[in-house]
CSV table of C-alpha atoms and ligand atoms in Angstrom, one decimal:
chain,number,residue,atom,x,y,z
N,1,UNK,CA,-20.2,-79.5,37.4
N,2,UNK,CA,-16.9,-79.0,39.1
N,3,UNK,CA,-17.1,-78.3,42.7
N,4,UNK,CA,-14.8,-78.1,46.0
N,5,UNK,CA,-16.0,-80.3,48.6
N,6,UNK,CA,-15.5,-81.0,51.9
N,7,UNK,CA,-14.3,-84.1,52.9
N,8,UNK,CA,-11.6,-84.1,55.6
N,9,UNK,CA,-11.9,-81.0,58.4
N,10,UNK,CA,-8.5,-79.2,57.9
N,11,UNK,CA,-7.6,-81.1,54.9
N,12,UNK,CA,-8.0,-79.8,51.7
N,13,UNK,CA,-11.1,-79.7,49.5
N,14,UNK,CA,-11.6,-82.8,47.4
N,15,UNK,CA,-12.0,-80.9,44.0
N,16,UNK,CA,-14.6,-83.1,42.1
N,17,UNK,CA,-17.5,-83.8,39.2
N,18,UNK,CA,-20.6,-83.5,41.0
N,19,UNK,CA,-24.3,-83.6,39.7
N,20,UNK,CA,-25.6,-79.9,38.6
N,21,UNK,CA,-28.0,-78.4,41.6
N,22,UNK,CA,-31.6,-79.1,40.0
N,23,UNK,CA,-33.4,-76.0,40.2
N,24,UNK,CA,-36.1,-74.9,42.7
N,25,UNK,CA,-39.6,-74.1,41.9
N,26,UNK,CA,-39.4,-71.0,43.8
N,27,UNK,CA,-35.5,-69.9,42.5
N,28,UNK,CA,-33.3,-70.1,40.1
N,29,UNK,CA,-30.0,-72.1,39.1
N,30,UNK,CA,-26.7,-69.4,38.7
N,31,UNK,CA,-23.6,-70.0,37.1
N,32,UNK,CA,-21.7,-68.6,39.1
N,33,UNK,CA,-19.3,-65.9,38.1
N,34,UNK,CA,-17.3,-64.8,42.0
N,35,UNK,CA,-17.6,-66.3,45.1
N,36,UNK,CA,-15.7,-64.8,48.3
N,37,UNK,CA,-13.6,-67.2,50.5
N,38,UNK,CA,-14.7,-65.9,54.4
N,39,UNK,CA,-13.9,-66.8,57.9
N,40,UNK,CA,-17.2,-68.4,58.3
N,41,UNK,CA,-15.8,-70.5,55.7
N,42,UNK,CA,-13.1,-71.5,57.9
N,43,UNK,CA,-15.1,-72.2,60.4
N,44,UNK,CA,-16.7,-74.9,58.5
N,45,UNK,CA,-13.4,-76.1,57.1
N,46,UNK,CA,-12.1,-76.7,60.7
N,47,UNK,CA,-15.3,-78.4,61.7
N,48,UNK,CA,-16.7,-75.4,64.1
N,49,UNK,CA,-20.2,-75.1,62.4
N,50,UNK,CA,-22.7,-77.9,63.1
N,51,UNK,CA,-24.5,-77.6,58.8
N,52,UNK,CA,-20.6,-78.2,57.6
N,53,UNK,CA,-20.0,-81.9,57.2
N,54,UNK,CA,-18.1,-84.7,54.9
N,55,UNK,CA,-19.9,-84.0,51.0
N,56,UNK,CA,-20.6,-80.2,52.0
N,57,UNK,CA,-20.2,-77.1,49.5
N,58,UNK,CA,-19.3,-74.3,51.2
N,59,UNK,CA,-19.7,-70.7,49.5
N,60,UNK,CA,-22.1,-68.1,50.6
N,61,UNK,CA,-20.6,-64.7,49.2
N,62,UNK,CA,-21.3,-65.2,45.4
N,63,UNK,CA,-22.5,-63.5,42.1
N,64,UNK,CA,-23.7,-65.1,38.8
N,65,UNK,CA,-25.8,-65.4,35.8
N,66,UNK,CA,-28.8,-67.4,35.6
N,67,UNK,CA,-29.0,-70.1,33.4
N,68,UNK,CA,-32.1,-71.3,34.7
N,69,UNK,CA,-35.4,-70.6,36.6
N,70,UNK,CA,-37.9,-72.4,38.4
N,71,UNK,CA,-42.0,-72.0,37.3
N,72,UNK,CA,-42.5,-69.3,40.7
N,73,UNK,CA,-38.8,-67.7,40.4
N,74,UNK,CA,-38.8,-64.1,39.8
N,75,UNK,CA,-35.8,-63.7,38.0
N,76,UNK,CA,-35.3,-65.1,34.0
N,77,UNK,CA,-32.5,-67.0,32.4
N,78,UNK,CA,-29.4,-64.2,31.7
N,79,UNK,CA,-29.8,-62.0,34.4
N,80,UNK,CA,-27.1,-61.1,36.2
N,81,UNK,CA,-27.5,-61.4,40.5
N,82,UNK,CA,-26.2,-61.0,43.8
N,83,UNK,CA,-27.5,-62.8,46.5
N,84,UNK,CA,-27.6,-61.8,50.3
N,85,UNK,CA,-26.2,-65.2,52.1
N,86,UNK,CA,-29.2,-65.2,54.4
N,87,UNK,CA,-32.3,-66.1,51.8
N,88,UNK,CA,-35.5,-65.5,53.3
N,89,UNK,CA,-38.2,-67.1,52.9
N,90,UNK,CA,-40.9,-64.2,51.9
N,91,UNK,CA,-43.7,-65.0,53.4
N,92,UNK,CA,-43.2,-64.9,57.7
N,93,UNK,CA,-43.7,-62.4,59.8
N,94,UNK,CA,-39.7,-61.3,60.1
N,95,UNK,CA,-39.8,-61.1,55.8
N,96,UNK,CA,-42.7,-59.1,56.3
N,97,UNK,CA,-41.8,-56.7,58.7
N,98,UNK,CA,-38.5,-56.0,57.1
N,99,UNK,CA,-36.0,-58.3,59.0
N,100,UNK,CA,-35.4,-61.3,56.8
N,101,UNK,CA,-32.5,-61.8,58.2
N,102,UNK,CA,-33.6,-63.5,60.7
N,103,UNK,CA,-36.3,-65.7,59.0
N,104,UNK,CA,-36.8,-68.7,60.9
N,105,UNK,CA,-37.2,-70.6,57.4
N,106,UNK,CA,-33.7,-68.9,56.0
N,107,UNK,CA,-31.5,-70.9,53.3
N,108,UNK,CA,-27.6,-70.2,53.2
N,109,UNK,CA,-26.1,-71.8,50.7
N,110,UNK,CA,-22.6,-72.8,51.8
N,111,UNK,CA,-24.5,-74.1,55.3
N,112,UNK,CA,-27.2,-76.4,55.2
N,113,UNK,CA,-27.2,-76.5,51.4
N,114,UNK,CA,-24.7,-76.5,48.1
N,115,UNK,CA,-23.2,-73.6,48.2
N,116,UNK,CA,-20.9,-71.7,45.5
N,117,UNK,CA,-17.6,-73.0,45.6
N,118,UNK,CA,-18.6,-74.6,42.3
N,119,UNK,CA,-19.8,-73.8,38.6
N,120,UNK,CA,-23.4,-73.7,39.6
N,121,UNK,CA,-25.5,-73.6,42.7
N,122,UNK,CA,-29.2,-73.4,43.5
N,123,UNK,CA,-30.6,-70.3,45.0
N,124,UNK,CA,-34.4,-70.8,46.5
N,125,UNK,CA,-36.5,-67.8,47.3
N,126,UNK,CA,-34.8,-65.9,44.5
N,127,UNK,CA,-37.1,-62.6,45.2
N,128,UNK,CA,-34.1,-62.0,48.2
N,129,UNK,CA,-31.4,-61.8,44.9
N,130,UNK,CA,-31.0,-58.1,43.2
N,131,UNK,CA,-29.6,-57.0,40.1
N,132,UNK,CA,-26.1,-57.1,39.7
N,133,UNK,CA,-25.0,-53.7,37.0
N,134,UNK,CA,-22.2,-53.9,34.5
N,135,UNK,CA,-20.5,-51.7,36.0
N,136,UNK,CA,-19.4,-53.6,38.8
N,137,UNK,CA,-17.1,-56.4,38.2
N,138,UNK,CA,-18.7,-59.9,40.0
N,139,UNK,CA,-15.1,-59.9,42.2
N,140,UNK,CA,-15.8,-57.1,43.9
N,141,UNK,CA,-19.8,-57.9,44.3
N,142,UNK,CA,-19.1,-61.2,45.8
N,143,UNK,CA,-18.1,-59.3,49.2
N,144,UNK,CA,-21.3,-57.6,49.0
N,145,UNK,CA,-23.5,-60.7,49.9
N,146,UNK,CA,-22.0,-61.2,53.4
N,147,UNK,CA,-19.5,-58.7,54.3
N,148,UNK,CA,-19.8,-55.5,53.3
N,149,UNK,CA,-23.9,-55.8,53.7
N,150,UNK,CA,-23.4,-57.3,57.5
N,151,UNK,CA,-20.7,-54.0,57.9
N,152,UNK,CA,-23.4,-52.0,56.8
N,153,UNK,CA,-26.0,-53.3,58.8
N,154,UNK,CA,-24.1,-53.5,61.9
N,155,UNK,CA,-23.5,-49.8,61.6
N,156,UNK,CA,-26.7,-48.3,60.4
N,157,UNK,CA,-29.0,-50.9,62.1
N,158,UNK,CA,-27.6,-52.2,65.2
N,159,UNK,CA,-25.0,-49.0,66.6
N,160,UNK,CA,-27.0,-46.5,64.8
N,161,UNK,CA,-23.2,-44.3,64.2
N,162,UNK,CA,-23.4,-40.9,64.2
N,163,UNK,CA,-20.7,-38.6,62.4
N,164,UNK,CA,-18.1,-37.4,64.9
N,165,UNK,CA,-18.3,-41.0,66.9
N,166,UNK,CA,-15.5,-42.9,67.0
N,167,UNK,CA,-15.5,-46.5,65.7
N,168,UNK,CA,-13.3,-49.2,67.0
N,169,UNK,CA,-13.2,-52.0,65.3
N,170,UNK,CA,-11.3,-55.7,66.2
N,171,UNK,CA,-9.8,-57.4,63.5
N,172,UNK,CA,-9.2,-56.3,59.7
N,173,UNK,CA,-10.4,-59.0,58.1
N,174,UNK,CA,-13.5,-58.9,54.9
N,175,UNK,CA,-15.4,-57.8,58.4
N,176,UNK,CA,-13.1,-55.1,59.4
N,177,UNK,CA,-12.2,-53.8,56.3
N,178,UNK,CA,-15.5,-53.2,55.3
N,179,UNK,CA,-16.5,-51.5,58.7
N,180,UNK,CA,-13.6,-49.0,58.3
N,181,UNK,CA,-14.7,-47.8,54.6
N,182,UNK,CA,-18.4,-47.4,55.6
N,183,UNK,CA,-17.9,-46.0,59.2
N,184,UNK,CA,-15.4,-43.4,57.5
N,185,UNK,CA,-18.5,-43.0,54.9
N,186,UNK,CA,-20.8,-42.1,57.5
N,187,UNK,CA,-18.1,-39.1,58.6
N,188,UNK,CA,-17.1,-41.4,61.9
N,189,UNK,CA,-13.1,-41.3,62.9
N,190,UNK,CA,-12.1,-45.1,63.2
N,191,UNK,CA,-9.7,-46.5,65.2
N,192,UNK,CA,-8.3,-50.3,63.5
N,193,UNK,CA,-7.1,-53.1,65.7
N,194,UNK,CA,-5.1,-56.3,64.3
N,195,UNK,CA,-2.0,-57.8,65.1
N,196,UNK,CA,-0.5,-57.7,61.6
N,197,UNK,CA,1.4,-54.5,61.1
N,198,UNK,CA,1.1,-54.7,57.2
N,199,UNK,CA,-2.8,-55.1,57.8
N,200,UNK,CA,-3.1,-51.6,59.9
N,201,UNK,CA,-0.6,-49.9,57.5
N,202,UNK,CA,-3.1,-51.2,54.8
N,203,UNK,CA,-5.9,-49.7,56.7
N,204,UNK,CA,-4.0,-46.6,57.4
N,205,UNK,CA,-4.0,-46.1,53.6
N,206,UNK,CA,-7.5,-46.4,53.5
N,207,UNK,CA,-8.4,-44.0,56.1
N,208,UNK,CA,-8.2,-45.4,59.4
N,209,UNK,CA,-7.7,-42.2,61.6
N,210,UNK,CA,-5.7,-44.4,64.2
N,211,UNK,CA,-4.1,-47.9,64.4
N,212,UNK,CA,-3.5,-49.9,67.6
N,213,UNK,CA,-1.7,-53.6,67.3
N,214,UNK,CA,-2.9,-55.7,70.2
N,215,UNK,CA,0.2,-57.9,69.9
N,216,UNK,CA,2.4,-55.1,71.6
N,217,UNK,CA,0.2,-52.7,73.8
N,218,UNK,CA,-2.7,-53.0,75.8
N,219,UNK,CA,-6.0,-52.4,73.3
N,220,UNK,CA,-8.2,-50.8,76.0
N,221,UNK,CA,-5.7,-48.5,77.6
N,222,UNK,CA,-4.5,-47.6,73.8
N,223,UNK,CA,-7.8,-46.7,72.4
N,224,UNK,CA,-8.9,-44.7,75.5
N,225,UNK,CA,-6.3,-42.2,75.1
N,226,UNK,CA,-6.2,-42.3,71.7
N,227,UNK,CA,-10.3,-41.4,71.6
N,228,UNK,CA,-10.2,-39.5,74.9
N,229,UNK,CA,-11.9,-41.4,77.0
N,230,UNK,CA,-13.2,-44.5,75.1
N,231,UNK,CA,-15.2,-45.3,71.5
N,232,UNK,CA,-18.9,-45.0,71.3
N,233,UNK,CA,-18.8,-47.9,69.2
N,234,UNK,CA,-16.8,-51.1,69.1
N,235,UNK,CA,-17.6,-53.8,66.4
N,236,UNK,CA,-15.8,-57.0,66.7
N,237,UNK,CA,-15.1,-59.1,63.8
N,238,UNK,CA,-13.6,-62.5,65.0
N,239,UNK,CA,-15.8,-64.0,67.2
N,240,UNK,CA,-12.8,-64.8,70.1
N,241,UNK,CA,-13.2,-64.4,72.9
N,242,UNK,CA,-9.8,-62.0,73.6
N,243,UNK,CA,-11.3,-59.5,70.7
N,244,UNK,CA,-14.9,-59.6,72.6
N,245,UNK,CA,-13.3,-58.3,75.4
N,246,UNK,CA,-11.3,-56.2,74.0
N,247,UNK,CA,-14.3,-54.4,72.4
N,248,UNK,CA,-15.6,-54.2,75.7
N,249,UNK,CA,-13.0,-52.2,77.7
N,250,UNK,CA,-12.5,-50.3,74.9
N,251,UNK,CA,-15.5,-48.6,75.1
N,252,UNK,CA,-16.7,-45.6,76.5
N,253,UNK,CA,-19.5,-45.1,79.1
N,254,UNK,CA,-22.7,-45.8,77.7
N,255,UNK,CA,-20.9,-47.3,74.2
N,256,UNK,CA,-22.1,-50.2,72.3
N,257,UNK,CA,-20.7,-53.3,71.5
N,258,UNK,CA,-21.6,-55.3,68.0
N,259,UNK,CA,-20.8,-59.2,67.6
N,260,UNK,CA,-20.0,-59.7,64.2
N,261,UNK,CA,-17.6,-62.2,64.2
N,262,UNK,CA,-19.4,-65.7,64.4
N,263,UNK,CA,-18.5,-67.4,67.6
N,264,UNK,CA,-17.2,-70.9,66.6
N,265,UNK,CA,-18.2,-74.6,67.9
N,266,UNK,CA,-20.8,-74.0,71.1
N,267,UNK,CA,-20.1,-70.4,70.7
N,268,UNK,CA,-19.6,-70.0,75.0
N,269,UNK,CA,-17.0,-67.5,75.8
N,270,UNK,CA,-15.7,-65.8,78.9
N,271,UNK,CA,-16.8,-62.3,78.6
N,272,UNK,CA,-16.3,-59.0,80.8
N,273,UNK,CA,-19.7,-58.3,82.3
N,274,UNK,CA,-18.2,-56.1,84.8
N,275,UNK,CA,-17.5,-53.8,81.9
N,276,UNK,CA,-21.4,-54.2,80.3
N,277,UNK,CA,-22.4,-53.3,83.7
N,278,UNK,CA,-20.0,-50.8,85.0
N,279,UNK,CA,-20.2,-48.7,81.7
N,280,UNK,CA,-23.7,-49.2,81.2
N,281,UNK,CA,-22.8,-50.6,77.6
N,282,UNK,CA,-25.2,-51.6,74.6
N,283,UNK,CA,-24.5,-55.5,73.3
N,284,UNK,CA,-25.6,-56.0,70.0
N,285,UNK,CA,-25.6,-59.3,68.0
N,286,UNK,CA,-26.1,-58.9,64.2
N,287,UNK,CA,-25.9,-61.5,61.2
N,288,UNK,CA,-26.2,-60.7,57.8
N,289,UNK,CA,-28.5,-57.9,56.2
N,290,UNK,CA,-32.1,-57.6,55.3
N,291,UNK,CA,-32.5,-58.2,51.1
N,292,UNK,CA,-34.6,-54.7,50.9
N,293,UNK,CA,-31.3,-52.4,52.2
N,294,UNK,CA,-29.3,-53.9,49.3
N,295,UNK,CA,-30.5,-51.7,46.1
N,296,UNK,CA,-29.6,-48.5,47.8
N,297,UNK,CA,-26.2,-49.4,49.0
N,298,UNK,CA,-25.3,-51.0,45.7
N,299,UNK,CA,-26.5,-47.3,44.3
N,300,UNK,CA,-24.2,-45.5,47.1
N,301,UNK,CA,-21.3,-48.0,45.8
N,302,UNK,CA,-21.6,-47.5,42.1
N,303,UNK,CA,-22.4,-43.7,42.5
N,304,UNK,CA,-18.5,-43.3,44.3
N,305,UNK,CA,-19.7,-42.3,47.6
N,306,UNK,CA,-17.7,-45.1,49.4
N,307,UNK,CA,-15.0,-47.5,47.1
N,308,UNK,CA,-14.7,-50.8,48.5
N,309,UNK,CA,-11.8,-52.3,46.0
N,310,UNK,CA,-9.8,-52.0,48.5
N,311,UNK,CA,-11.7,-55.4,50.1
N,312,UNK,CA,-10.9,-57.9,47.1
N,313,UNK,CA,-6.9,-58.4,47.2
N,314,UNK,CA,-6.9,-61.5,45.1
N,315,UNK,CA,-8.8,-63.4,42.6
N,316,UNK,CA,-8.0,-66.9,42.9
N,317,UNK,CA,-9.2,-70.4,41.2
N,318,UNK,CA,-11.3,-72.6,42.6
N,319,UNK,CA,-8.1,-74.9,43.5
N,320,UNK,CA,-6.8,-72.3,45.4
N,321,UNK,CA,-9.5,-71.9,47.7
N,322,UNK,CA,-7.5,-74.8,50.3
N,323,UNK,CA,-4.9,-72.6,50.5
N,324,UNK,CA,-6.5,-69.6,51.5
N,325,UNK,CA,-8.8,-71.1,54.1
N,326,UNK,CA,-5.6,-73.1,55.2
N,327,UNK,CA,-4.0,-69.4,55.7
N,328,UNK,CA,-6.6,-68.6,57.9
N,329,UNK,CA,-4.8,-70.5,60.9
N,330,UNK,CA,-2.7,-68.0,61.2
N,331,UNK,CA,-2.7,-63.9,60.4
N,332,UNK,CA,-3.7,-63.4,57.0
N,333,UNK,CA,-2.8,-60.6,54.8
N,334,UNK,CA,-4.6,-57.8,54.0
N,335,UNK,CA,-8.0,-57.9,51.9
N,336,UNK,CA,-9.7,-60.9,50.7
N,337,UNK,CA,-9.6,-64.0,48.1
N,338,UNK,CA,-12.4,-64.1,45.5
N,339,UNK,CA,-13.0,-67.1,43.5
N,340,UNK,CA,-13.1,-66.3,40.1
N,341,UNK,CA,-12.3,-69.2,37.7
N,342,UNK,CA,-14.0,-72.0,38.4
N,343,UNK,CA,-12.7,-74.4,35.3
N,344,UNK,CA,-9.0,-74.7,37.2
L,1,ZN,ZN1,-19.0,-64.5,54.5
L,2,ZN,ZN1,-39.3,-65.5,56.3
């Protein structure tokens, strides 16, 4: 099969015949139809996460068709998936207790394993993967493995939003897109920071009920007047240090703060604990979203209660995918690059 491989940190992806992923007792194989191009990505590419080395296959945001299944999978040949990026494992206590996300025996593709910058790729513990409708093109359900499922579950789960709240949230990214359409779903007001002007004009458009641009004022000072007094809830969606913070002082007394960005290389930052301790605040980490919350929010999206074509800006080849991740060393545009032709 063709597949992008890593060879080089920071070079671009040697684009090459591989073997086809042999398929797992307990999964399935998938031909895969989308795959998303992320900042965890990136942080592969560069060489910030330790499971990302020369020969790896990055891809963890991906839809497809299988084409085959192992003697245990649950799934048959032609049915059309999504998977969640974190795969657990079933049979732990987390899988059984509703938090498979953080199953100690999780598979990512795209870290560890294969992933789906390719034609194929092996998915293990397939019972994780749900049914992907025709009426939602694979494009736009690529996102739904990683980003708009962590959004979701960063809201709902972790800062528990109420209506009426208001939601900052640090960088516009798949991330921060993602945590704009949903918050706004769950009637908060959101407040978008960035340092692209086209990116908050974007998320004006799409309902952010205030914009601040942390290249030219202070972030803290402009989302306490702009809230009146701080946000209850700040997710950041970098994993920098200068956006941690940020989220921090914006916050009012009492707020909570949700890492969603993944902190690259050691992951040790600098962070404001004067503010956590001062304000009383909440620190949530979060990663990924539990397999059994995915049917209903697929039902929400294909019912019209939130639209989230606003993430996918561009569908791209699998050639292309250097390019984007090369883009990612500097501001980025708005919306997200989907990998959607595999053959070029
Ligand atoms: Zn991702
Ligand atoms: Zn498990």
């Amino acid at each position: 099969m063709r597949a992008a491989v890593v060879r080089n940190f920071n070079e671009d992806l040697s684009i090459e015949t591989v073997s086809d992923p042999s398929c797992p007792d307990n999964g399935v194989v998938l031909e895969v139809a989308a795959c998303g191009v992320c900042r965890s990505d990136y942080h592969g590419w560069t060489g910030g996460h330790p499971k990302v080395q020369n020969g790896s296959i990055l891809g963890h945001e991906y839809c497809g068709t299988v084409v085959e299944a192992g003697p245990s999978a649950k799934y048959k040949v032609g049915d059309r998936l999504i998977a969640p990026f974190i795969l657990g494992c079933g049979s732990c206590v987390a899988c059984h207790t509703g938090v498979s996300n953080t199953c100690a025996q999780q598979i990512v593709p795209g870290f560890g394993v294969p992933g789906a910058y390719a034609e194929f790729v092996a998915v293990p513990y397939d019972h994780n993967l749900v049914y992907l409708s025709d009426t939602m093109s694979p494009a736009l359900a690529a996102g739904l493995g990683c980003r708009v499922t962590t959004a979701w579950h960063a809201l709902t789960d972790r800062a528990d939003v109420k209506a009426g709240e208001w939601v900052a949230v640090h960088g516009t990214g798949g991330i921060g897109l993602s945590v704009l359409l949903l918050a706004k779903l769950l009637g908060a007001q959101v407040v978008v920071v960035d340092i692209v002007d086209e990116k908050l004009e974007h998320a004006k458009m799409h309902g952010a009920d205030a914009t601040v641009n942390a290249a030219k004022v202070d972030v803290a000072a402009a989302i306490h007047d702009i809230t009146g007094g701080g946000a209850q809830v700040s997710i950041e969606a970098l994993g920098i240090d200068v956006t941690t913070n940020a989220s921090l002082e914006c916050l009012a007394t009492l707020g909570r703060h949700v890492q969603v960005g993944m902190p690259s290389g050691e992951g040790l930052m600098q962070v404001n604990m004067r503010a956590i301790y001062a304000k009383q605040l909440s620190f949530f980490g979060t990663r990924g979203m539990p397999s059994w919350k995915y049917p209903r929010l697929l039902e929400m999206i294909e019912r019209g209660d939130v639209d989230i074509r606003p993430m996918v800006a561009r569908e791209i080849s699998l050639s292309d995918a250097s390019s984007e991740l090369r883009a990612m060393n500097g501001p980025t545009a708005p919306g997200t690059a989907v990998i959607t032709e595999f053959k070029r």
